[in-house]
Structures are given as structure tokens and as C-alpha cells.
Tab-separated table of C-alpha atoms in Angstrom:
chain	number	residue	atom	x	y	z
A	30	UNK	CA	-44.511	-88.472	-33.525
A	31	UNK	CA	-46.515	-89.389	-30.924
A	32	UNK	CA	-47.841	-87.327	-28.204
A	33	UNK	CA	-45.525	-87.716	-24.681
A	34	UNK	CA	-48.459	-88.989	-22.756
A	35	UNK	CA	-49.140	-91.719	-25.071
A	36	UNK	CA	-45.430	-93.395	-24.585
A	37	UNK	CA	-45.903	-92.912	-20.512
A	38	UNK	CA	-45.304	-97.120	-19.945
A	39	UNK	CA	-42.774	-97.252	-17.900
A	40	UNK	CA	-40.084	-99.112	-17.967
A	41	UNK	CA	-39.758	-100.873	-15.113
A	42	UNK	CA	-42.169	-100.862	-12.389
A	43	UNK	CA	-38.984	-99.460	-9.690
A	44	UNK	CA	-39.490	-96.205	-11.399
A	45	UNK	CA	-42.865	-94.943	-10.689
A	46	UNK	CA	-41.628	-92.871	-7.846
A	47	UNK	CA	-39.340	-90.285	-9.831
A	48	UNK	CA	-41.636	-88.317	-11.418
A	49	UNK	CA	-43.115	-87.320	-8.410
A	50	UNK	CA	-39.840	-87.210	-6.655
A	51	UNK	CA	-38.792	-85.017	-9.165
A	52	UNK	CA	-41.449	-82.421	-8.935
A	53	UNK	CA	-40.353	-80.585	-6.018
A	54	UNK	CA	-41.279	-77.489	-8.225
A	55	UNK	CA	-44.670	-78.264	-8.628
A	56	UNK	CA	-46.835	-75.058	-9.347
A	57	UNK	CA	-49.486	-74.713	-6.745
A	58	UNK	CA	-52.860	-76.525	-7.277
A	59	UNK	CA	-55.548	-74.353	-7.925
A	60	UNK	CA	-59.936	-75.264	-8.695
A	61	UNK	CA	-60.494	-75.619	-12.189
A	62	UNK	CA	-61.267	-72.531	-14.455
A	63	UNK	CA	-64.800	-71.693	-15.242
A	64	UNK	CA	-65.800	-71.243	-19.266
A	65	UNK	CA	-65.375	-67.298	-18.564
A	66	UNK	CA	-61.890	-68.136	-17.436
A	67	UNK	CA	-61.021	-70.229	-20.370
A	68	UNK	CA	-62.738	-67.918	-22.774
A	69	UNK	CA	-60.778	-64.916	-21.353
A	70	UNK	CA	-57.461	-66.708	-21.207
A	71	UNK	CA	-57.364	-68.311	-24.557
A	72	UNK	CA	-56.797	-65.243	-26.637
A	73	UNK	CA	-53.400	-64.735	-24.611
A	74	UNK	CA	-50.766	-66.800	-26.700
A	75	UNK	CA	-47.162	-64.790	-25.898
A	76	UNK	CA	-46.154	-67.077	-22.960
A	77	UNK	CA	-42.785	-68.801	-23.507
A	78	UNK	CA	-42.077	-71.683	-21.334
A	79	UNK	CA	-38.346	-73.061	-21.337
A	80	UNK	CA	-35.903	-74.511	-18.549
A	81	UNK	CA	-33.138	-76.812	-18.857
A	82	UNK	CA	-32.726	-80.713	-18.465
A	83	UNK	CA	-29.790	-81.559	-16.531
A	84	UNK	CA	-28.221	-84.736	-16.178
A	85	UNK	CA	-27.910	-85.748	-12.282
A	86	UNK	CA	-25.848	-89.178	-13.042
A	87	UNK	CA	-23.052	-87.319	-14.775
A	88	UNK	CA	-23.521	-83.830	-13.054
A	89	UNK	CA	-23.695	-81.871	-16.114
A	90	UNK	CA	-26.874	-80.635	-18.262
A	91	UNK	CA	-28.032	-82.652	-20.581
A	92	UNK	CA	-27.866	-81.985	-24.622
A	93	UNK	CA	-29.937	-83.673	-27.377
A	94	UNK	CA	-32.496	-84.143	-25.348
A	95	UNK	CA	-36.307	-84.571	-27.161
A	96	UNK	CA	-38.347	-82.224	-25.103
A	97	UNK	CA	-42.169	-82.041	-25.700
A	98	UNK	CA	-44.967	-79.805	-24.229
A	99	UNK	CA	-48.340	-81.334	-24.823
A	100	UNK	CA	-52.160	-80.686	-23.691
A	101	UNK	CA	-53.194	-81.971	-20.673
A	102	UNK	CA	-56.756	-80.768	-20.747
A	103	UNK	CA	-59.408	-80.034	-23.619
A	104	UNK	CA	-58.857	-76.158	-23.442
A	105	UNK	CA	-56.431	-76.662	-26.639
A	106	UNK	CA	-55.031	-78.941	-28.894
A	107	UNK	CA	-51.680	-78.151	-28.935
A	108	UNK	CA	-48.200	-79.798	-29.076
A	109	UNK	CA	-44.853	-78.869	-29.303
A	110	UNK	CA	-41.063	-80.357	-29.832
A	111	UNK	CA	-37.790	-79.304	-29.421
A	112	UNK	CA	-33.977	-80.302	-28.592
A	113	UNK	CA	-32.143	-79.409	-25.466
A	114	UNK	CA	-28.993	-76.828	-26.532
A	115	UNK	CA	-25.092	-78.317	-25.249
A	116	UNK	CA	-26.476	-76.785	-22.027
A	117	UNK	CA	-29.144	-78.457	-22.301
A	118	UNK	CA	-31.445	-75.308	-22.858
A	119	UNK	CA	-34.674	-75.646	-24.276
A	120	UNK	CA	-38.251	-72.938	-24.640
A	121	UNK	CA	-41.327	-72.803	-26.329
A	122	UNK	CA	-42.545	-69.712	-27.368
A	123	UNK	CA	-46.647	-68.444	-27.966
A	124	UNK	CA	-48.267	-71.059	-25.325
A	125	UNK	CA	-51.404	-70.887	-25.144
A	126	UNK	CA	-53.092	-70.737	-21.798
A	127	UNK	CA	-53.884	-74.033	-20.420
A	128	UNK	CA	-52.560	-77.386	-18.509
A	129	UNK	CA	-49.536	-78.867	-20.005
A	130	UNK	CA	-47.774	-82.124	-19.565
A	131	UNK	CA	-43.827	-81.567	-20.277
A	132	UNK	CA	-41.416	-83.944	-20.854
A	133	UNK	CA	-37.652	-85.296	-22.415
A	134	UNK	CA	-36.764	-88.272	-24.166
A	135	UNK	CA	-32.665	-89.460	-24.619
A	136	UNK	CA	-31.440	-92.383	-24.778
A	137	UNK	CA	-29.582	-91.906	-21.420
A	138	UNK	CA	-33.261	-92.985	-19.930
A	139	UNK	CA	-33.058	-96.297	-21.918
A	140	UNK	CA	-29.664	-96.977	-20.449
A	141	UNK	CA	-31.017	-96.373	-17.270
A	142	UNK	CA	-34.060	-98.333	-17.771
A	143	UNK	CA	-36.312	-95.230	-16.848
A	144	UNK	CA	-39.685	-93.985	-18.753
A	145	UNK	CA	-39.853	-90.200	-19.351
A	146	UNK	CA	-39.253	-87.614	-16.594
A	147	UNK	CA	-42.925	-85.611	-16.926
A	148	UNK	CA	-43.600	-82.207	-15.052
A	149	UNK	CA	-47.137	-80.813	-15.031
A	150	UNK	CA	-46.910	-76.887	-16.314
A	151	UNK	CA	-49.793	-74.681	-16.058
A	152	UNK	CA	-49.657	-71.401	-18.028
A	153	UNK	CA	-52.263	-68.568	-17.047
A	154	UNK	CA	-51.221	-65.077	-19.129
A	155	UNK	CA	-47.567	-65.352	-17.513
A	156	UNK	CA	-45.049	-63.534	-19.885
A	157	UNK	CA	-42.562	-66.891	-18.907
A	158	UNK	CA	-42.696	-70.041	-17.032
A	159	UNK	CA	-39.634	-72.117	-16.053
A	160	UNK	CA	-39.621	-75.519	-15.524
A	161	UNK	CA	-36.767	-77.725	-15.045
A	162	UNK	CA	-36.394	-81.187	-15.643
A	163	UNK	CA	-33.827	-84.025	-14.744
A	164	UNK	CA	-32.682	-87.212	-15.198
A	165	UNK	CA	-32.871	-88.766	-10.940
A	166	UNK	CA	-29.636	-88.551	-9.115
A	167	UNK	CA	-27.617	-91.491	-8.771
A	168	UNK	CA	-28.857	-92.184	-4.942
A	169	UNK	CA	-32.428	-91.848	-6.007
A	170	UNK	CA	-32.353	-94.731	-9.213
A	171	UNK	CA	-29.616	-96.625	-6.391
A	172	UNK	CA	-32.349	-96.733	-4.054
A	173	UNK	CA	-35.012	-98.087	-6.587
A	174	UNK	CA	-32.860	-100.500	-7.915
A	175	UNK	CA	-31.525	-101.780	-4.899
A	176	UNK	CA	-33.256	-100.984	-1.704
A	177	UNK	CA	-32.654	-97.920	0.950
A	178	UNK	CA	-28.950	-97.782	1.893
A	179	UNK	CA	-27.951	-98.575	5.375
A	180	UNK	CA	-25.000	-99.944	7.015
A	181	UNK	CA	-25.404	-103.560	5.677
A	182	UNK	CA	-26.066	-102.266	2.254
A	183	UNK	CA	-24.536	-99.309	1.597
A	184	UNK	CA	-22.624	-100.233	-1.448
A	185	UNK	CA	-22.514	-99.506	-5.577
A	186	UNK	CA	-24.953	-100.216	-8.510
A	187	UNK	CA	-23.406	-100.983	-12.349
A	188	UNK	CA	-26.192	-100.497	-14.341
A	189	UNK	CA	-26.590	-100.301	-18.823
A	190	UNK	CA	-28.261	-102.004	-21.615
A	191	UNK	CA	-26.479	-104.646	-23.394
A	192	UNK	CA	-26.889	-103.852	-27.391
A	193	UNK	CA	-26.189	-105.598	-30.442
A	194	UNK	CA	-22.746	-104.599	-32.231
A	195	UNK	CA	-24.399	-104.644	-35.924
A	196	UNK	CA	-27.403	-103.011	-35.452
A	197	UNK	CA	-27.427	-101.168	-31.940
A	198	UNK	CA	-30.562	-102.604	-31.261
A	199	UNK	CA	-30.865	-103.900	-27.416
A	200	UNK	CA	-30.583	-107.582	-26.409
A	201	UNK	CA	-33.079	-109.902	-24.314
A	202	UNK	CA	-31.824	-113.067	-22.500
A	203	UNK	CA	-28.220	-111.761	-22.141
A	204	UNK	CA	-26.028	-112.607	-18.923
A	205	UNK	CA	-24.092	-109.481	-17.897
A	206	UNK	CA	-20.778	-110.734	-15.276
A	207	UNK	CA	-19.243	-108.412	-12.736
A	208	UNK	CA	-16.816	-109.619	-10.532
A	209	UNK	CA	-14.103	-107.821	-7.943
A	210	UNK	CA	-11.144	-108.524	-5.601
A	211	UNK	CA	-12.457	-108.336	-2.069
A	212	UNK	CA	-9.635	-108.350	0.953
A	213	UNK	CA	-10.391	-111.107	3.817
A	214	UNK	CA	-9.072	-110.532	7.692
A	215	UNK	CA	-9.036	-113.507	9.581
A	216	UNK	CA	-7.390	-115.173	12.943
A	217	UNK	CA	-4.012	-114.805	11.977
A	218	UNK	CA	-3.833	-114.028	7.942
A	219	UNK	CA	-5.164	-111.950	5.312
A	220	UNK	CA	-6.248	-113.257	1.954
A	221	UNK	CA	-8.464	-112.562	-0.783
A	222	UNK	CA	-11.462	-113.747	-2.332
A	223	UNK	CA	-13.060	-112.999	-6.117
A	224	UNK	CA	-17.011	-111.805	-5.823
A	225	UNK	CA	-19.290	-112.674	-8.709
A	226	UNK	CA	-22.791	-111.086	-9.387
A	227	UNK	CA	-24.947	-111.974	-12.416
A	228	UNK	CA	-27.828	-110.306	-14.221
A	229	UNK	CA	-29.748	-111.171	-17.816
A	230	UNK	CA	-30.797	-108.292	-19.468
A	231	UNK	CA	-34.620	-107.706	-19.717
A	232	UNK	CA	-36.907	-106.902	-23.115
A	233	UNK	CA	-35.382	-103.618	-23.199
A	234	UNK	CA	-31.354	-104.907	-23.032
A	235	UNK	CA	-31.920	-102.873	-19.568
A	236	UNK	CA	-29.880	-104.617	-16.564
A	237	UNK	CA	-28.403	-103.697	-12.798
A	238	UNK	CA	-25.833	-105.373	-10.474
A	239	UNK	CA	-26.771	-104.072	-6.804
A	240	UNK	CA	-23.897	-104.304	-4.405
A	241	UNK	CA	-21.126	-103.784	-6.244
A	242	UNK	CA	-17.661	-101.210	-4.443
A	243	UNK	CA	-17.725	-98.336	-4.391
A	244	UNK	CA	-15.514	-96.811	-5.276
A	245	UNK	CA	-13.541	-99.672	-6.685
A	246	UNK	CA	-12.730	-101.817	-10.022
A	247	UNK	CA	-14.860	-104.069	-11.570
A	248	UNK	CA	-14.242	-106.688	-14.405
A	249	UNK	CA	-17.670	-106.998	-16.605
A	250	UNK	CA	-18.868	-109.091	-19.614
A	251	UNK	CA	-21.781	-109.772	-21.350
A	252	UNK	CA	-22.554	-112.846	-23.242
A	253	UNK	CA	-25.401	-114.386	-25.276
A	254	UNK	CA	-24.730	-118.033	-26.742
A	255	UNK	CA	-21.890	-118.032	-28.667
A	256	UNK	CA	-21.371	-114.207	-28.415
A	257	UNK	CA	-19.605	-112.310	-25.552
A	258	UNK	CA	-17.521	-109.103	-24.784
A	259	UNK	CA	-14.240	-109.114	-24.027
A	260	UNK	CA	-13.738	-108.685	-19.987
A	261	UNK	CA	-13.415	-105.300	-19.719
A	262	UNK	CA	-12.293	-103.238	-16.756
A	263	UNK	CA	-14.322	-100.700	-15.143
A	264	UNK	CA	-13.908	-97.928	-12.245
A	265	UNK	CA	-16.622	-97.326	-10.251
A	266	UNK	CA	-17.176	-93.880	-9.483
A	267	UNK	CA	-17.728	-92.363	-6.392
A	268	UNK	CA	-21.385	-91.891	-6.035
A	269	UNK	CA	-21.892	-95.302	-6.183
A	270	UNK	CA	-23.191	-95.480	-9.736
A	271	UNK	CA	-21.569	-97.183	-12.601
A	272	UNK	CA	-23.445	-96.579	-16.691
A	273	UNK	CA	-21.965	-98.963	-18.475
A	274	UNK	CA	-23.127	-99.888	-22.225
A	275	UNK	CA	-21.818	-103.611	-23.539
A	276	UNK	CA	-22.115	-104.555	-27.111
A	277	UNK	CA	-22.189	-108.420	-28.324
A	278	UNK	CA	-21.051	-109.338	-31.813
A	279	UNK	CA	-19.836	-112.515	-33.976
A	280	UNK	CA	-16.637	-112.830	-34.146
A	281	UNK	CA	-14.284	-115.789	-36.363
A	282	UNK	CA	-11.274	-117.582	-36.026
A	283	UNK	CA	-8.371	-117.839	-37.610
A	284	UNK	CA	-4.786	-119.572	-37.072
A	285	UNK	CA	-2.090	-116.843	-38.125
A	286	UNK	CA	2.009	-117.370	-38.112
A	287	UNK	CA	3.428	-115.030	-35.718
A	288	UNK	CA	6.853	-115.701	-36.566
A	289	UNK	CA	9.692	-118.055	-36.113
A	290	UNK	CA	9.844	-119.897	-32.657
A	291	UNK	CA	12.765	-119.415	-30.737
A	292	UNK	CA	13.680	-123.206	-30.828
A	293	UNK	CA	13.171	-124.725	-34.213
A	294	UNK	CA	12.786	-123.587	-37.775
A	295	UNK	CA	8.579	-124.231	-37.270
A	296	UNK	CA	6.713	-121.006	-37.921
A	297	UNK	CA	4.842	-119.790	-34.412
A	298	UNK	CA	0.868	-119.606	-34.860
A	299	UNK	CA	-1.768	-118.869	-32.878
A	300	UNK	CA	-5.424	-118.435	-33.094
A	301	UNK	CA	-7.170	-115.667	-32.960
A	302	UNK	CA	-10.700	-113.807	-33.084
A	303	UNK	CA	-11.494	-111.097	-36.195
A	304	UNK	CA	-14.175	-109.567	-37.217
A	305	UNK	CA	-15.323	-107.293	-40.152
A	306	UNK	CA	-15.135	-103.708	-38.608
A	307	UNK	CA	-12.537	-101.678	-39.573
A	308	UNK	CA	-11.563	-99.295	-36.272
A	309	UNK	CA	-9.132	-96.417	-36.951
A	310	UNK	CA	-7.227	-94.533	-34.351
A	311	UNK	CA	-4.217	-92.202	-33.393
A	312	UNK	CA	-1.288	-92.612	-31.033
A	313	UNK	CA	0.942	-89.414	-29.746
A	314	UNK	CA	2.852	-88.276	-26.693
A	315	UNK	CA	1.154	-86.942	-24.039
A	316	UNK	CA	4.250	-84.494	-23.849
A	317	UNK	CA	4.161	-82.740	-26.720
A	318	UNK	CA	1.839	-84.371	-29.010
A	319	UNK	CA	4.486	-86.061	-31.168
A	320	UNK	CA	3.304	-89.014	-33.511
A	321	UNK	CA	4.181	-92.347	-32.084
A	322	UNK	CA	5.463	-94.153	-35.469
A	323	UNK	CA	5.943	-97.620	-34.792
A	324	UNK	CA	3.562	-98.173	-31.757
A	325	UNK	CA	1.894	-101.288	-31.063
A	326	UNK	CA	-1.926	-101.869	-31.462
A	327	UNK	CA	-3.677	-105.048	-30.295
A	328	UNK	CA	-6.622	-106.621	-29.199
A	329	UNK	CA	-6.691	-109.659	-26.637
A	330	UNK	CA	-6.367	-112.863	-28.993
A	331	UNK	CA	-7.482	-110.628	-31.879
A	332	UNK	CA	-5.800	-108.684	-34.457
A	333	UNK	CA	-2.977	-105.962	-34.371
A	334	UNK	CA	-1.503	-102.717	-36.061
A	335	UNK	CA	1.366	-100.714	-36.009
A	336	UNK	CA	1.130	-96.777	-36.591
A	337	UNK	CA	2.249	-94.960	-39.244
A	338	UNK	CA	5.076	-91.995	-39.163
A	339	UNK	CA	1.783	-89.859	-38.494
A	340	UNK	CA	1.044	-92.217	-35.508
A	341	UNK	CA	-2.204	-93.523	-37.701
A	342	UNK	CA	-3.606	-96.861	-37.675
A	343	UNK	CA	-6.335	-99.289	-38.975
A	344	UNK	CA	-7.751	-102.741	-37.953
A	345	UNK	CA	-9.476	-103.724	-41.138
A	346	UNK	CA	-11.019	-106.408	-39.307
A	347	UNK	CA	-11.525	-105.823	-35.571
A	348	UNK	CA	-13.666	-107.930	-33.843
A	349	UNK	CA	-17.061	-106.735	-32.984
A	350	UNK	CA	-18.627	-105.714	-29.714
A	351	UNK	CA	-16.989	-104.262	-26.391
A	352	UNK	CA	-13.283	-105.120	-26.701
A	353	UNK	CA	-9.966	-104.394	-24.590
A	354	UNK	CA	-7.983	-102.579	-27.077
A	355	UNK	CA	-4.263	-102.052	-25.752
A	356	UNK	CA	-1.324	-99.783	-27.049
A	357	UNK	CA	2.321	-99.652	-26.416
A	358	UNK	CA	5.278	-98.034	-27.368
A	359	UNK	CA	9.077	-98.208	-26.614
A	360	UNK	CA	9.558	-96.210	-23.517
A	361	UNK	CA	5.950	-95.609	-22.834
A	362	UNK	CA	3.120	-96.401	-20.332
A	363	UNK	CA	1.366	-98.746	-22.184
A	364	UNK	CA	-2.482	-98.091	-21.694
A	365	UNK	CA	-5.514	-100.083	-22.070
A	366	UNK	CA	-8.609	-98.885	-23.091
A	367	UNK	CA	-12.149	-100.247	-23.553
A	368	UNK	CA	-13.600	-99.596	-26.928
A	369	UNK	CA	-16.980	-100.424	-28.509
A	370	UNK	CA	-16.224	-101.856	-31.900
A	371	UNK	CA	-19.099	-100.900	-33.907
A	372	UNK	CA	-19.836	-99.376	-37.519
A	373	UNK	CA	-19.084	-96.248	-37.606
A	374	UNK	CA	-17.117	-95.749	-34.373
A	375	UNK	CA	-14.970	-92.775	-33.912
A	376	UNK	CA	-11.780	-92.756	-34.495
A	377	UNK	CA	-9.817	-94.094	-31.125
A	378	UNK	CA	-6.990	-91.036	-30.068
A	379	UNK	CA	-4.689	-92.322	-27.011
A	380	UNK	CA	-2.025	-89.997	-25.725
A	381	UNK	CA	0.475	-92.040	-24.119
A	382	UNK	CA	2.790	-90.787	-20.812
A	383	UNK	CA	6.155	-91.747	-20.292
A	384	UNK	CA	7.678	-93.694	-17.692
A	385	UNK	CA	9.436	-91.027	-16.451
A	386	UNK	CA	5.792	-89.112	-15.632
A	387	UNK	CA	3.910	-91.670	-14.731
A	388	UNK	CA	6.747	-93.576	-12.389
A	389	UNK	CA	9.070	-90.690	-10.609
A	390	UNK	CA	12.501	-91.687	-9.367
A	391	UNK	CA	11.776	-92.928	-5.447
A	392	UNK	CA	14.216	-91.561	-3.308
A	393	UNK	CA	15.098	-92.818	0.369
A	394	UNK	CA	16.824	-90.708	2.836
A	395	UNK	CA	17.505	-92.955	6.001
A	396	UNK	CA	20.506	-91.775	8.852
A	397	UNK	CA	22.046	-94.509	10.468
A	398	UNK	CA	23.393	-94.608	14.286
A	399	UNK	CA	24.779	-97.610	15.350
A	400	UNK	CA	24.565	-97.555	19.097
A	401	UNK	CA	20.710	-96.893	19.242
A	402	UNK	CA	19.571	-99.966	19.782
A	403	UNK	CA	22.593	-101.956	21.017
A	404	UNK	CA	21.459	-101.884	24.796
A	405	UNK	CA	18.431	-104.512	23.870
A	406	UNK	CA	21.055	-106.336	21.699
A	407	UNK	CA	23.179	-106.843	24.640
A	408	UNK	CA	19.945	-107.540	26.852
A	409	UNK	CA	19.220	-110.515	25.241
A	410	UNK	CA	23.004	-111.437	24.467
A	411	UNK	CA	23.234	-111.596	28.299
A	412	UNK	CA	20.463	-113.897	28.096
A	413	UNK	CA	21.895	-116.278	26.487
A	414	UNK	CA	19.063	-117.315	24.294
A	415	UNK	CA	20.471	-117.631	20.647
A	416	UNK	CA	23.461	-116.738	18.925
A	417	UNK	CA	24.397	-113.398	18.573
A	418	UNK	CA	27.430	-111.648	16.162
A	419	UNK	CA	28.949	-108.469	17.377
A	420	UNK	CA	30.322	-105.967	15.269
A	421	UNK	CA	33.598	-107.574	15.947
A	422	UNK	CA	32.603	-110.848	14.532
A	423	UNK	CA	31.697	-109.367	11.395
A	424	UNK	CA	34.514	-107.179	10.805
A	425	UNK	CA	36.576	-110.336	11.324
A	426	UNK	CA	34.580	-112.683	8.402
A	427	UNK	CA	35.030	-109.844	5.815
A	428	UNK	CA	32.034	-110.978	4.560
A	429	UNK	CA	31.157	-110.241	0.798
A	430	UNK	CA	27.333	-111.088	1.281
A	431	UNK	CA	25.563	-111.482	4.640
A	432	UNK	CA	25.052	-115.435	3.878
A	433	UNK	CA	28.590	-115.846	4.484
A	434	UNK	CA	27.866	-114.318	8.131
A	435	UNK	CA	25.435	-117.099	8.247
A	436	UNK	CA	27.909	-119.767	7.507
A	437	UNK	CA	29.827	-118.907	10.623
A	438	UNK	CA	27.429	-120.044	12.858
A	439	UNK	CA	27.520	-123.704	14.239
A	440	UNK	CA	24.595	-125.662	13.181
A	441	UNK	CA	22.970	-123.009	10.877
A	442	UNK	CA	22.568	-124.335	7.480
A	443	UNK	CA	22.267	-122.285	4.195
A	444	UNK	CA	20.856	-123.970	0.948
A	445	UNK	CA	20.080	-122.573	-2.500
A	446	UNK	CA	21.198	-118.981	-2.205
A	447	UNK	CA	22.047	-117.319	-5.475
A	448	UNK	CA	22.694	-120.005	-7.283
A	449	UNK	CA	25.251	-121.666	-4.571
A	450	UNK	CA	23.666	-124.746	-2.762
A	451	UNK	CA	26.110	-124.802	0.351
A	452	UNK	CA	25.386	-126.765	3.741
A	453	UNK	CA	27.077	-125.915	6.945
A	454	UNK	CA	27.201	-128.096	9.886
């Protein structure tokens, strides 16, 4: 492996200004050590430097993360490597005295389109010296993405690497889609309007979408000539920054009976995209864990499964990429789910509610006086504009349905009401 300093090209230009953003730990600077210094300090080798990398997009520290500590200056040539613990621990033990560069690798900093987070570490006979390291926080990689916030631009940031669904490698030239449901107020109405931004994907498969709600839903896909994702919904969380990985792969057609139609003896058929994954998964109550036999498994316009007794099923071949899987089951929630259909993908384990949890019985509890408001009833009866019916004139129609109240009234007309096309003059 190579040395950290030697894979220091960044990324994209944006991020120059985290690693010194992120240094707010910086040891203090001191003049450079004479030969007596260095000859004094070299024999001391019992300093153990560690810290943890944490992981300020997701709020949590960051695991499997390649950590190196390297030479900076000639007084050694030394190099070390390690892996960030699930708490995303990590020390070095014997250091020799000297300047250090100190760094991480993950591929959470290809997703993000960022170069290695670097720290400069000086160790001078200490017995330990802890340094920290961090992925930015999401307002910090916002920022260099999309500009300073302020009240004009205040909003959200979607941000990934598109990939390819055989081989995982990342994808040049591909045009990532994000679009949203905006509310419009106007002179007299409310409507709504669909927003559309658009990105391709640079050398690294690395792209952003500035401007996006937050928090709010997105619909994204990726395409790249004949390839594309599904469209795929997304939440956006409520930092204002969305890491979301798309996969592209081929996918066939193929026309497949369905059935018998409803109105002649023709078999139903419809086309439909497969692939050659296979995609295995689990479906159970989210009461009690029970085994949903029988529940429905589908893609949109792809292939489909039903579970086992166990609640197990297979798609032999699922189509490739980043797909809308959806599952359903008599008197359940149905749910949909995004899944990346690639080799070796876990197995996909959906715990469905029931109606009864997820939609509670509504209730209304309303009292009823029926002199409140008769004064401005008898206002505007006294008025004379309009027709008015008292309480008498209703009890007199012994109306069945308040049309038939309608009917009463000279020069009123009713048309078309449950089923009954009736005209009164």
C-alpha cells in the first residue's frame, strides 16, 4: 500500500477547506528540533497514538475505517495501518518521536466525493497522544457543495456516486434525476407544481443536487443510455443532507401470461423487465414475528414471488440495479422499499404492520344545539334574500335524503344525484 500522502489528490477542488477546518485540535507549532533534539528523542519508542474517527453525516463513529500514520519529516521512516473498531477506535503503539501525517480512508469519502481527512501529529516522548478525526458535518460539505446558506438558499443537498450493478465499479457520464412536489399560493388558489434538478456524475461516479427540501421527499433516478434505476423514493433528513448510492444495470424483456382476462377466454400478458440476480428475502409480522405465508413480492414491471409457510422468498431473476421492491399481504400495510439488486446482496427482511396499528379507529365527538345559531338564520330570513327552510318545513317533507329538501324549492334544479337524474322546475 501506498503511503497516505502519496494518494492526497483530492477529489474535487470544493474540498480543500476541510482538512483545515477539521483541525481545530491542532497541536501547537513549535521551531524545528536541533540534531541533539532528534538524537535524544529517537531512542524513545513507547508512545501510543490512537483516537477515534467519527462519522458527522450519520452522527455515529465510524467503523472499518483504513487509518494510517506516516512520516512527515526525515527523522524516521516509519508507517503504520490499522482499522477503526465498531466504535470506530483505532491506536498505534511504539511511535517513534517525530512529525506524523495521520489519516482514514472508507468508502463513505468516495460517496461523498471527499479526499482523505489528514491531521498533522507530532510525538515528543509523550506516553499517549490523541487525535481525532472525522468525516465534515453535513453543513460544512452543504456549504462546499452549494454555497453559504442564507435566506434565499437555505435548502437541502442529495449527494452519492452512481455505481455499476455487476461490478460496483463507479460510473462517468451518468444523469442522476431528483424531482419534488412543491405547494404554489396565488391570488385566489393554491396549486402545485413538480421541481426537477439534474446532475451527471463525474470520473469518480461522484454527484450533488443543491437545493433540494429539506426535510421533504424526493423521487431520484439515475440513467446511462439504455440503463436506468427504477424511480425510487427518498426522505430527506433533517440536516439537510441526503447520501444516496444508485446502481445501473441491464435489464431484458419478456411478455409473460398473467392469467385469464376478465372478458374473454384470451390469456392476459404483459411485459416485463428481468434480470439475472437472484434476491432472497423474509416477510413476518411486525406483531409477533409470525411468518407471512402467502405474501406478495414484486417489482415495478418486473418479476414477483410469493413466500413460503416460513415467510421465505426468491427472485431468481430480479432485475439489476436500484429497484422499488414492494410487499403485501392480506390485512397488512403494504410497504415499499428501495433495494440495490446486486450480487451478493443481503437477504431483504420486511416486518409488515397491520392496519389496525398503522390506521387507528378515528373517533368524532361533536354536541349539537340547535338554537345557537338560529338568530343569524332569522337575520337574513328577515332579509329576504334567498330561500330559507325552517325546521318546520323539513319535518313536513319527511325527507329520506337532503336532495329531496332540495326538490321543494321552486326553481332549484337537482341532476345526477346517486344515480337518479331528476329536474325540478
Amino acid at each position: 500500500m501506498q503511503p497516505l500522502y502519496r494518494h492526497l489528490a483530492m477529489i474535487i477542488p470544493i474540498v480543500f477547506s476541510f482538512a483545515s477546518a477539521l483541525a481545530t485540535r491542532e497541536p501547537a507549532s513549535r521551531t524545528p528540533w536541533s540534531d541533539g533534539e532528534r538524537g535524544a528523542l529517537s531512542d524513545q519508542t513507547n508512545t501510543r497514538v490512537s483516537g477515534v474517527v467519527h462519522d458527522s453525516v450519520r452522527s455515529q463513529p465510524l467503523g472499518g475505517a483504513l487509518v494510517q500514520l506516516v512520516a512527515a519529516d526525515s527523522l524516521a521512516n516509519y508507517g503504520q495501518t490499522t482499522l477503526s473498531d465498531s466504535l470506530g477506535r483505532f491506536a498505534f503503539t511504539n511511535v517513534p518521536n517525530g512529525r506524523y501525517t495521520l489519516g482514514f480512508f472508507h468508502d463513505m469519502l468516495d460517496s461523498l466525493g471527499l479526499a482523505p481527512m489528514t491531521r498533522s501529529v507530532s510525538v515528543a516522548g509523550e506516553v499517549e497522544v490523541r487525535v481525532d478525526l472525522a468525516i465534515p458535518a453535513p453543513t460544512r460539505i452543504r456549504a462546499a457543495m452549494c454555497g453559504a446558506a442564507n435566506a434565499q438558499n437555505a435548502a437541502a443537498v442529495a449527494t452519492g456516486v452512481v455505481r455499476d450493478a455487476r461490478t460496483k465499479d463507479p460510473l462517468a457520464g451518468a444523469t442522476v434525476t431528483a424531482e419534488w412536489i412543491e405547494m404554489t399560493v396565488g391570488r385566489g388558489s393554491v396549486g402545485r407544481r413538480t421541481v426537477r434538478r439534474v446532475a451527471t456524475t463525474a470520473a469518480n461516479g461522484w454527484y450533488f443536487l443543491c437545493d433540494v427540501p429539506s426535510p421533504g421527499v424526493l423521487v431520484l433516478m439515475a440513467n446511462r443510455g439504455a440503463d436506468s434505476t427504477d424511480f425510487v423514493e427518498t426522505q430527506v433528513p433533517d440536516n439537510g443532507y441526503l447520501r444516496q448510492e444508485l446502481y445501473l444495470g441491464s435489464v431484458r424483456s419478456l411478455t409473460v401470461t398473467t392469467g385469464t382476462s376478465t372478458d374473454s377466454s384470451a390469456p392476459s400478458v404483459r411485459r416485463i423487465h428481468v434480470g439475472d440476480v437472484r434476491l432472497r428475502g423474509s416477510a413476518v409480522s411486525a406483531a409477533d414475528g409470525r411468518p407471512l405465508a402467502d405474501a406478495q413480492v414484486m417489482f415495478a414491471n418486473g418479476p414477483q414471488a410469493r413466500a413460503d409457510a416460513r415467510g421465505e422468498w426468491t427472485i431468481a431473476d430480479a432485475p439489476g440495479g436500484t429497484r422499488l421492491l414492494e410487499i403485501r399481504a392480506v390485512g397488512y400495510y403494504p410497504e415499499r422499499r428501495t433495494v440495490d439488486v446486486v450480487e451478493g446482496a443481503p437477504p431483504v427482511r420486511v416486518a409488515l404492520k397491520t392496519y389496525k396499528s398503522v390506521i387507528d379507529t378515528l373517533k368524532v365527538v361533536a354536541q349539537y344545539d340547535r338554537f345557537s345559531n338560529l338568530e343569524g338564520f332569522r337575520e337574513r330570513s328577515r332579509r329576504g334574500l334567498g330561500r330559507f327552510l325552517t325546521a318546520e318545513d323539513i319535518a313536513k317533507r319527511s325527507a329520506m335524503v337532503t336532495t329531496d329538501l332540495f326538490m321543494m324549492v321552486p326553481g332549484l334544479s337537482v341532476d345526477g344525484v346517486a344515480g337518479i337524474d331528476r329536474t325540478v322546475k
